[in-house]
Short mmCIF file of C-alpha atoms in Angstrom, two decimals:
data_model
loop_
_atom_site.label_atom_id
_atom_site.label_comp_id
_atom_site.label_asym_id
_atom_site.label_seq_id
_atom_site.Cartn_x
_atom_site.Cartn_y
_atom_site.Cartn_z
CA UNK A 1 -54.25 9.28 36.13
CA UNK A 2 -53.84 12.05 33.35
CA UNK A 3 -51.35 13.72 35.91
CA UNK A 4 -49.32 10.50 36.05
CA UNK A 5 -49.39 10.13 32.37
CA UNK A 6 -47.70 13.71 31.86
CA UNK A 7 -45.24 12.86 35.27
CA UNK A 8 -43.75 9.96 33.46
CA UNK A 9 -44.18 11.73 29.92
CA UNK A 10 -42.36 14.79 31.35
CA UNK A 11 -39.42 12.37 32.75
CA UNK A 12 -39.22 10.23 29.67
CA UNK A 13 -38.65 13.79 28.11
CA UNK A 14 -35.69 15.41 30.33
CA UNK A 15 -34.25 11.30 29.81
CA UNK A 16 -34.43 12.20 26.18
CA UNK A 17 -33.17 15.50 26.37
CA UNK A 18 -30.16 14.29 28.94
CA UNK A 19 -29.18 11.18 26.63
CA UNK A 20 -29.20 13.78 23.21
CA UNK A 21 -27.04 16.21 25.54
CA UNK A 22 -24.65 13.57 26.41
CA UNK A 23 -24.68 11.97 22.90
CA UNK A 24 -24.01 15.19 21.07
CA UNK A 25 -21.37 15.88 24.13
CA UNK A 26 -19.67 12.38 23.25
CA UNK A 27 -19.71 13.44 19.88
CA UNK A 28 -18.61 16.94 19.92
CA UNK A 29 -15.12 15.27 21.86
CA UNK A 30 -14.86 12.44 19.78
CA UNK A 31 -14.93 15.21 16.90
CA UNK A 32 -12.26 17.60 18.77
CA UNK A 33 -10.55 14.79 18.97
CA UNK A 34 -10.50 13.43 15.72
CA UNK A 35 -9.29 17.48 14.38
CA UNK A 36 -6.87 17.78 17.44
CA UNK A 37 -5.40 14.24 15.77
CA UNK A 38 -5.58 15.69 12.07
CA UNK A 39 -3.77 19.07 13.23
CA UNK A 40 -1.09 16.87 14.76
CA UNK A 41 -0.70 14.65 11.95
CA UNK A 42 -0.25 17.65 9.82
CA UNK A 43 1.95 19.68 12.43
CA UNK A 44 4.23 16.31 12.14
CA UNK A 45 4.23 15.69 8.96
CA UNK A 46 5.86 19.12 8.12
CA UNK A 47 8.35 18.87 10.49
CA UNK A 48 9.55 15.36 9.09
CA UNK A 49 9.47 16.29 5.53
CA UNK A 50 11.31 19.61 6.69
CA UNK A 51 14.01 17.45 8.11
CA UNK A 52 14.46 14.62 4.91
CA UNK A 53 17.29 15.10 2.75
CA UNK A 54 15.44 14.71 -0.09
CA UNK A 55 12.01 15.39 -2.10
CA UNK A 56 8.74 14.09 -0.98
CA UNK A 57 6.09 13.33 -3.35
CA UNK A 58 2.88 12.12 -1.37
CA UNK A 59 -0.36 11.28 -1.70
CA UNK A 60 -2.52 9.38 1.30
CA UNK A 61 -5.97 8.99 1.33
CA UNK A 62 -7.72 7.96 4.62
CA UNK A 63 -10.54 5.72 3.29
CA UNK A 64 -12.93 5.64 6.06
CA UNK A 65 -12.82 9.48 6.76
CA UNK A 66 -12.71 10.82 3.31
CA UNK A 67 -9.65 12.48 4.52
CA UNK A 68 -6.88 13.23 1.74
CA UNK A 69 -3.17 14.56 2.28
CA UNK A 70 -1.41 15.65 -1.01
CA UNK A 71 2.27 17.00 -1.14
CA UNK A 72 3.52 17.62 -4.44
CA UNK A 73 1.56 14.15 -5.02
CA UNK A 74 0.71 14.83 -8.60
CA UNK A 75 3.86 14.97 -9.94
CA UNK A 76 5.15 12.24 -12.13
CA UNK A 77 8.96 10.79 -12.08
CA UNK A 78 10.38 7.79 -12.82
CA UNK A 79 9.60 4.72 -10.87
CA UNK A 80 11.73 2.27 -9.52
CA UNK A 81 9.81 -1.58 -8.62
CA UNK A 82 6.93 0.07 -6.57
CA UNK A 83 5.21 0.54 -9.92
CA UNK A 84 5.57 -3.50 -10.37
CA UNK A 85 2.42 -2.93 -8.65
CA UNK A 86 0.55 -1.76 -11.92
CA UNK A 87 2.06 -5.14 -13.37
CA UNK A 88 0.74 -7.62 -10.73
CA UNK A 89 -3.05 -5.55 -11.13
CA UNK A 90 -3.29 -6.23 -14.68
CA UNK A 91 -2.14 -9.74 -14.59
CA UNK A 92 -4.35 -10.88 -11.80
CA UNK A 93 -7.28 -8.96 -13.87
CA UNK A 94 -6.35 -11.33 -16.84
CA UNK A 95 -6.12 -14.46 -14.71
CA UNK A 96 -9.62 -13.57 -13.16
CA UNK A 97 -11.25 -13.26 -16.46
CA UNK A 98 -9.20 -16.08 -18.45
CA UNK A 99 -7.54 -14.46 -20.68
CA UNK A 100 -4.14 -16.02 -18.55
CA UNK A 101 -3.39 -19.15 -16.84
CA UNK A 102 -1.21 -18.86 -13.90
CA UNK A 103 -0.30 -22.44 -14.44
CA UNK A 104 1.37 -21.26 -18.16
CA UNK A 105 4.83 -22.73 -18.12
CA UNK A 106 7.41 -20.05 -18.99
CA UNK A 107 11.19 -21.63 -20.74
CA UNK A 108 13.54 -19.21 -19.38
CA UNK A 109 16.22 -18.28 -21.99
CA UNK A 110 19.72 -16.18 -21.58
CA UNK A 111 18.24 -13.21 -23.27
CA UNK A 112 15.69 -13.09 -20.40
CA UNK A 113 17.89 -12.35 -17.78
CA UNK A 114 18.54 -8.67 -15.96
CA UNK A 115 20.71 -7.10 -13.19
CA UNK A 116 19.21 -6.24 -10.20
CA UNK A 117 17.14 -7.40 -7.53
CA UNK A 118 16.01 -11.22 -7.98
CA UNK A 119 17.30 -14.76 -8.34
CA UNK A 120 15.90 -15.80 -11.55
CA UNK A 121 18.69 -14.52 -13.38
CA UNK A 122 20.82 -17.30 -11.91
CA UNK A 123 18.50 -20.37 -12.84
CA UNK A 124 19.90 -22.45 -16.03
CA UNK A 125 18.49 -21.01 -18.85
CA UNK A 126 15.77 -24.05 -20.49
CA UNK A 127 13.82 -24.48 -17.35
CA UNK A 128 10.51 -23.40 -16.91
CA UNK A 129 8.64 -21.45 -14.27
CA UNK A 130 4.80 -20.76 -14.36
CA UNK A 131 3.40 -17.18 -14.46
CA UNK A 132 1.99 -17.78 -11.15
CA UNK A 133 5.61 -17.85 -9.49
CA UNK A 134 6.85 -14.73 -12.06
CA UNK A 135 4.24 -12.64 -10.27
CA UNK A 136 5.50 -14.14 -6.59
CA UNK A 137 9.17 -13.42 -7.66
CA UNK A 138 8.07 -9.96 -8.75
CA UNK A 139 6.29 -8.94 -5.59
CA UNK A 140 8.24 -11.14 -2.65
CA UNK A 141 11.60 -10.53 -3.98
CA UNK A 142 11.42 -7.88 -6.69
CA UNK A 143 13.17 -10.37 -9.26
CA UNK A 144 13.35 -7.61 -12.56
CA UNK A 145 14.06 -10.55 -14.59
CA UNK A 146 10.57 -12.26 -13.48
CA UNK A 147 9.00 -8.57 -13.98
CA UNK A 148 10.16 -8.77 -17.68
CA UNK A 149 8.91 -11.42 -18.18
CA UNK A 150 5.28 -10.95 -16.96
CA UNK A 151 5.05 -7.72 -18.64
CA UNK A 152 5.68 -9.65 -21.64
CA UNK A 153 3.05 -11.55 -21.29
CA UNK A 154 0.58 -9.24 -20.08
CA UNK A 155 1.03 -7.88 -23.26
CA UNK A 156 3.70 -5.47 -23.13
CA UNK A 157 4.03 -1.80 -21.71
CA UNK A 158 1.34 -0.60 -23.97
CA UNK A 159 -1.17 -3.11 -22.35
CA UNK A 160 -0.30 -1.77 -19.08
CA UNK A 161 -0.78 1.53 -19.83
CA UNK A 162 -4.09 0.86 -21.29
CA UNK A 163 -5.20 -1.14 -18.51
CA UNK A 164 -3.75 2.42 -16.16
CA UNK A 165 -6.10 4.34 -18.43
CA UNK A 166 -9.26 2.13 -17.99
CA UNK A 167 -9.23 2.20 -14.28
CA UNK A 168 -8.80 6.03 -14.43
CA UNK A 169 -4.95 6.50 -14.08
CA UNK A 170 -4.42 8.65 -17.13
CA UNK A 171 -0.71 10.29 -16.08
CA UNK A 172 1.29 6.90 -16.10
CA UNK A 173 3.05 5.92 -18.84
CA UNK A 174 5.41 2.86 -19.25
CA UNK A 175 8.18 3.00 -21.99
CA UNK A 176 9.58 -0.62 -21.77
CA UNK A 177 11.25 -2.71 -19.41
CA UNK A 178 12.84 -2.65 -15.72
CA UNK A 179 16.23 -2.19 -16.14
CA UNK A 180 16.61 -1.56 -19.54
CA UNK A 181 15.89 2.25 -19.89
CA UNK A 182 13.34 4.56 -19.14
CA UNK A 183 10.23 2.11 -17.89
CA UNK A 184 8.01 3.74 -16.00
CA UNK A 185 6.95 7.53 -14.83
CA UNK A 186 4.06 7.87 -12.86
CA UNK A 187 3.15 9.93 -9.31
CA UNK A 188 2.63 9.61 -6.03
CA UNK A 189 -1.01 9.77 -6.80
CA UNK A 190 -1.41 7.31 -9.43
CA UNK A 191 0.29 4.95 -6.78
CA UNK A 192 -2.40 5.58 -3.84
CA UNK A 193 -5.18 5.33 -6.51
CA UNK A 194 -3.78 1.91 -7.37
CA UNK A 195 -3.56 0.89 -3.82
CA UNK A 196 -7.37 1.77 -3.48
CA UNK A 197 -8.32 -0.90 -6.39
CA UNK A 198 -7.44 -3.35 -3.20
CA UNK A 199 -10.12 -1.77 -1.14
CA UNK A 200 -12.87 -0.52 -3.81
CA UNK A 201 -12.92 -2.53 -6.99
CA UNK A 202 -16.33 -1.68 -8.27
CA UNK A 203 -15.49 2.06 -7.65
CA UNK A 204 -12.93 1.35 -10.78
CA UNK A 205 -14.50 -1.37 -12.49
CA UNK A 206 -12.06 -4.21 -11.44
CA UNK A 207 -12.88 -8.22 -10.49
CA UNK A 208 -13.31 -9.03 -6.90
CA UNK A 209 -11.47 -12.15 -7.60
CA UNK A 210 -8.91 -10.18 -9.01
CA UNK A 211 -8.24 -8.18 -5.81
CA UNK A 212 -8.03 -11.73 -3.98
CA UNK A 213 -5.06 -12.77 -6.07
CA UNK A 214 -3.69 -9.50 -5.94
CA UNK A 215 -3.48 -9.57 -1.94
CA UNK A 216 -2.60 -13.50 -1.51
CA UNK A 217 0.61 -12.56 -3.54
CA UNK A 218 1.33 -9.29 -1.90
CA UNK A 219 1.15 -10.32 1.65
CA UNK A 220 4.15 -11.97 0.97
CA UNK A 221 5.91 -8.81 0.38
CA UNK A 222 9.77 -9.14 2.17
CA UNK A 223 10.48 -6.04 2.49
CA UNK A 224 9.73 -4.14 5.52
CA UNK A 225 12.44 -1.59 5.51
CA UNK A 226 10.28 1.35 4.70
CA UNK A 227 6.43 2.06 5.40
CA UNK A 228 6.48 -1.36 7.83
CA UNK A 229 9.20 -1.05 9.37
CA UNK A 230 7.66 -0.23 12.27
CA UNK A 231 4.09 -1.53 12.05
CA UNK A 232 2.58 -4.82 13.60
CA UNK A 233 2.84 -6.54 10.29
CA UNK A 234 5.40 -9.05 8.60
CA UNK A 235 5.60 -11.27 5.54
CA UNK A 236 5.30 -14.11 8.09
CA UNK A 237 1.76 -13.72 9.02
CA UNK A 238 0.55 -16.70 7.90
CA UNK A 239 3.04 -18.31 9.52
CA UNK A 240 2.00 -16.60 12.50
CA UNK A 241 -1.91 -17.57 12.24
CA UNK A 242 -1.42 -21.23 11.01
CA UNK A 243 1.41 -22.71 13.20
CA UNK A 244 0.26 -23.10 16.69
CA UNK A 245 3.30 -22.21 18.66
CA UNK A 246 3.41 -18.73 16.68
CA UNK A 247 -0.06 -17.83 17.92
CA UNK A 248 1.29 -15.68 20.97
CA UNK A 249 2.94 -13.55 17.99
CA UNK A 250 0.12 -12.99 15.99
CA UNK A 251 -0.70 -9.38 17.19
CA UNK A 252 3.35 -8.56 15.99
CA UNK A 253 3.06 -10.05 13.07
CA UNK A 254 -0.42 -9.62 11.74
CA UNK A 255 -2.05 -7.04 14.08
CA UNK A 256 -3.22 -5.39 10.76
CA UNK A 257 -3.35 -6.42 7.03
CA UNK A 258 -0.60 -4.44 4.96
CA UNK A 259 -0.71 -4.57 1.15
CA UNK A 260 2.66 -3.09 -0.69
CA UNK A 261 5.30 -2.99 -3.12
CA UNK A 262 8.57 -0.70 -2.45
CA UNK A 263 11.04 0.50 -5.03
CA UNK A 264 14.57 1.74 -4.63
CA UNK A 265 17.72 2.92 -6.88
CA UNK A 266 20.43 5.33 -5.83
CA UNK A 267 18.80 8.79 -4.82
CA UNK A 268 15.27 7.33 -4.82
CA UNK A 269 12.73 5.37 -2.63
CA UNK A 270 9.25 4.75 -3.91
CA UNK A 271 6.25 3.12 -1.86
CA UNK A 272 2.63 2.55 -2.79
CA UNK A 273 0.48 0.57 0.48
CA UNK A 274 -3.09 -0.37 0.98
CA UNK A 275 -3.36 -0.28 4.84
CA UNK A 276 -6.33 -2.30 6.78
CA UNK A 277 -6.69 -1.65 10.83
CA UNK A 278 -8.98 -2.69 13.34
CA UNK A 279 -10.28 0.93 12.72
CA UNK A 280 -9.68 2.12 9.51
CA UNK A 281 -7.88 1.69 5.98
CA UNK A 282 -5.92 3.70 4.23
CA UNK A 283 -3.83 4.06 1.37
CA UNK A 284 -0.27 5.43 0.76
CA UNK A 285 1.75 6.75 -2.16
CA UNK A 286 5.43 7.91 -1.76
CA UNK A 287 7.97 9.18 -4.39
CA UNK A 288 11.07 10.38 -2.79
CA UNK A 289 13.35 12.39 -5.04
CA UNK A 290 16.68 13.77 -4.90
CA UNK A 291 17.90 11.50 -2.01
CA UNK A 292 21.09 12.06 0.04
CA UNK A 293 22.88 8.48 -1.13
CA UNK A 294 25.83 9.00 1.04
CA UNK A 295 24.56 5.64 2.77
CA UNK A 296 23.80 2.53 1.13
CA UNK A 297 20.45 1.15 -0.17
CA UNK A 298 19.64 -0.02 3.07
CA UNK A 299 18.19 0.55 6.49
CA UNK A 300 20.06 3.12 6.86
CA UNK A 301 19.74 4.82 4.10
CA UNK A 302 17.64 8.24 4.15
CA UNK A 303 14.38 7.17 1.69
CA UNK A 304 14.58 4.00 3.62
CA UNK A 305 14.36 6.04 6.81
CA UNK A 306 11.92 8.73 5.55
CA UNK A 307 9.53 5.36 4.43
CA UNK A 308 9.55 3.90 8.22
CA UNK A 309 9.10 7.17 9.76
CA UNK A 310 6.36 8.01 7.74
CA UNK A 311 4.50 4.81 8.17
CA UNK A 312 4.64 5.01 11.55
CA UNK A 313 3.05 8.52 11.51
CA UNK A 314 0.50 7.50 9.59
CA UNK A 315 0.09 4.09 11.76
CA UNK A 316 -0.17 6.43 14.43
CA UNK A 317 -3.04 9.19 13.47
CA UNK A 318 -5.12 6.95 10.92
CA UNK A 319 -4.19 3.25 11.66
CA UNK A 320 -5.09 3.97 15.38
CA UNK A 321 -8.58 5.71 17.09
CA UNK A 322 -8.02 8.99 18.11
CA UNK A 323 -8.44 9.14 22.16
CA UNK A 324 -11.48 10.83 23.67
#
């Protein structure tokens, strides 16, 4: 019987050493994998920036590895309406706590309207629109007249750059309004740390509830020129979930969550993204100076190019599992 007793022990023993060697074997590939991925990534990501006509500013962070690319990330220019993303955070913060009611009806006056992207310049001057749809117009469209308005009354760039400082943005300034001047410089960085409010809010101190009006208004983001250009994402996910002849769509149009805000002016493209996958999230923040803007602010157009081909990459090494 003792014999027996060390036969099977012995057995259960080179089972236990076999499954360790072939765990630590699955491992050790899954690893070389993961690094052969990383080197590519890199390898890639050098010869695309070596090919823009431009300067790249960027600064990704891969949440669930820990893993961090930064390219002349800490840099700060001016923004263009990517940074209407700082806006939209400390607005939902105020609606979360009460401080502001989306519901607040806004009289638009003459003085309120501002060139550029949007509509609500055209609306009769008199009628009212509630905060909630300012911060809508803002994100969906880019509407600087409905940004103006907003940062009004979140208090004005000084509140905004206080509310940068408390969640640990220190290098962001804003000066006044879009369109009107010098409004905001901030970096690459300061963009990706934003975007990673979305995923971590306790890491910086900010609502839960805030981060759920945050992403109901971004996901409705039309712009998918740059970083989603040529992701399985569009604006019209929820169209895509809800109506039941869209269903066979729904892994085109939502096969992953995309959170972002783009900015653009002649000779600059600007893109901060919060990026959920079946496997992983990550975070993105692009500042591309010095553009070649021989082409119009378009699809074409090099940062417009330089965005899709870069969120792709990314897509690519980090949005998808590296193969064994």
């Amino acid at each position: 019987m003792k014999c027996s007793i060390d036969f099977n022990l012995n057995l259960f023993k080179i089972a236990s050493i076999i499954s360790i060697a072939l765990f630590s074997s699955c491992n050790s590939r899954i690893n070389k994998a993961e690094e052969i991925q990383e080197l590519n990534l890199e390898n890639e990501l050098a010869a695309l920036i070596k090919d823009f006509k431009g300067e790249a500013h960027l600064y990704a962070k891969n949440l669930t590895t820990g893993e961090i690319i930064n390219i002349d990330g800490e840099r700060t220019h001016l923004a263009a309406s990517e940074a209407k993303f700082f806006i939209l955070l400390d607005y939902a913060e105020k609606v979360s706590n009460g401080t502001l009611d989306p519901a607040t009806p806004i009289k638009l006056t003459e003085e309120d309207k501002t060139l550029g992207s949007g509509i609500l310049r055209f609306e009769i001057p008199g009628n009212e629109v509630s905060l909630s749809f300012l911060a809508y117009l803002m994100m969906s469209i880019s509407d600087n007249t409905a940004t103006n308005i907003l940062l009004r009354e979140v208090g004005g760039p000084k509140a905004i750059t206080s509310f940068l400082n408390k969640i640990g943005i220190d290098d962001t300034k804003v000066d006044g309004e879009v369109s009107k001047g010098d409004w905001i410089k901030t970096s690459a960085k300061s963009l990706a740390t934003a975007a990673e409010v979305l995923a971590a809010p306790e890491k910086f101190g900010y609502p839960k509830e805030a981060v759920e009006i945050c992403k109901k208004i971004m996901s409705k983001h039309y712009e998918d020129n740059g970083l989603a250009r040529f992701l399985p994402w569009s604006p019209f996910t929820e169209e895509a979930k809800s109506i039941a002849d869209n269903q066979k769509y729904i892994q085109i149009y939502a096969g992953i969550e995309l959170y972002g805000k783009a900015g653009f002016t002649t000779g600059y493209r600007g893109d901060v993204a919060y990026f959920i996958t079946p496997d992983s999230e990550y975070v993105i923040g692009l500042k591309c100076t010095d553009v070649d803007d021989s082409k119009p602010l378009n699809a074409t157009n090099e940062g417009f190019e330089f965005s899709a081909k870069l969120g792709k990459l990314f897509y690519d090494h980090w949005g998808i599992p590296a193969t064994i």
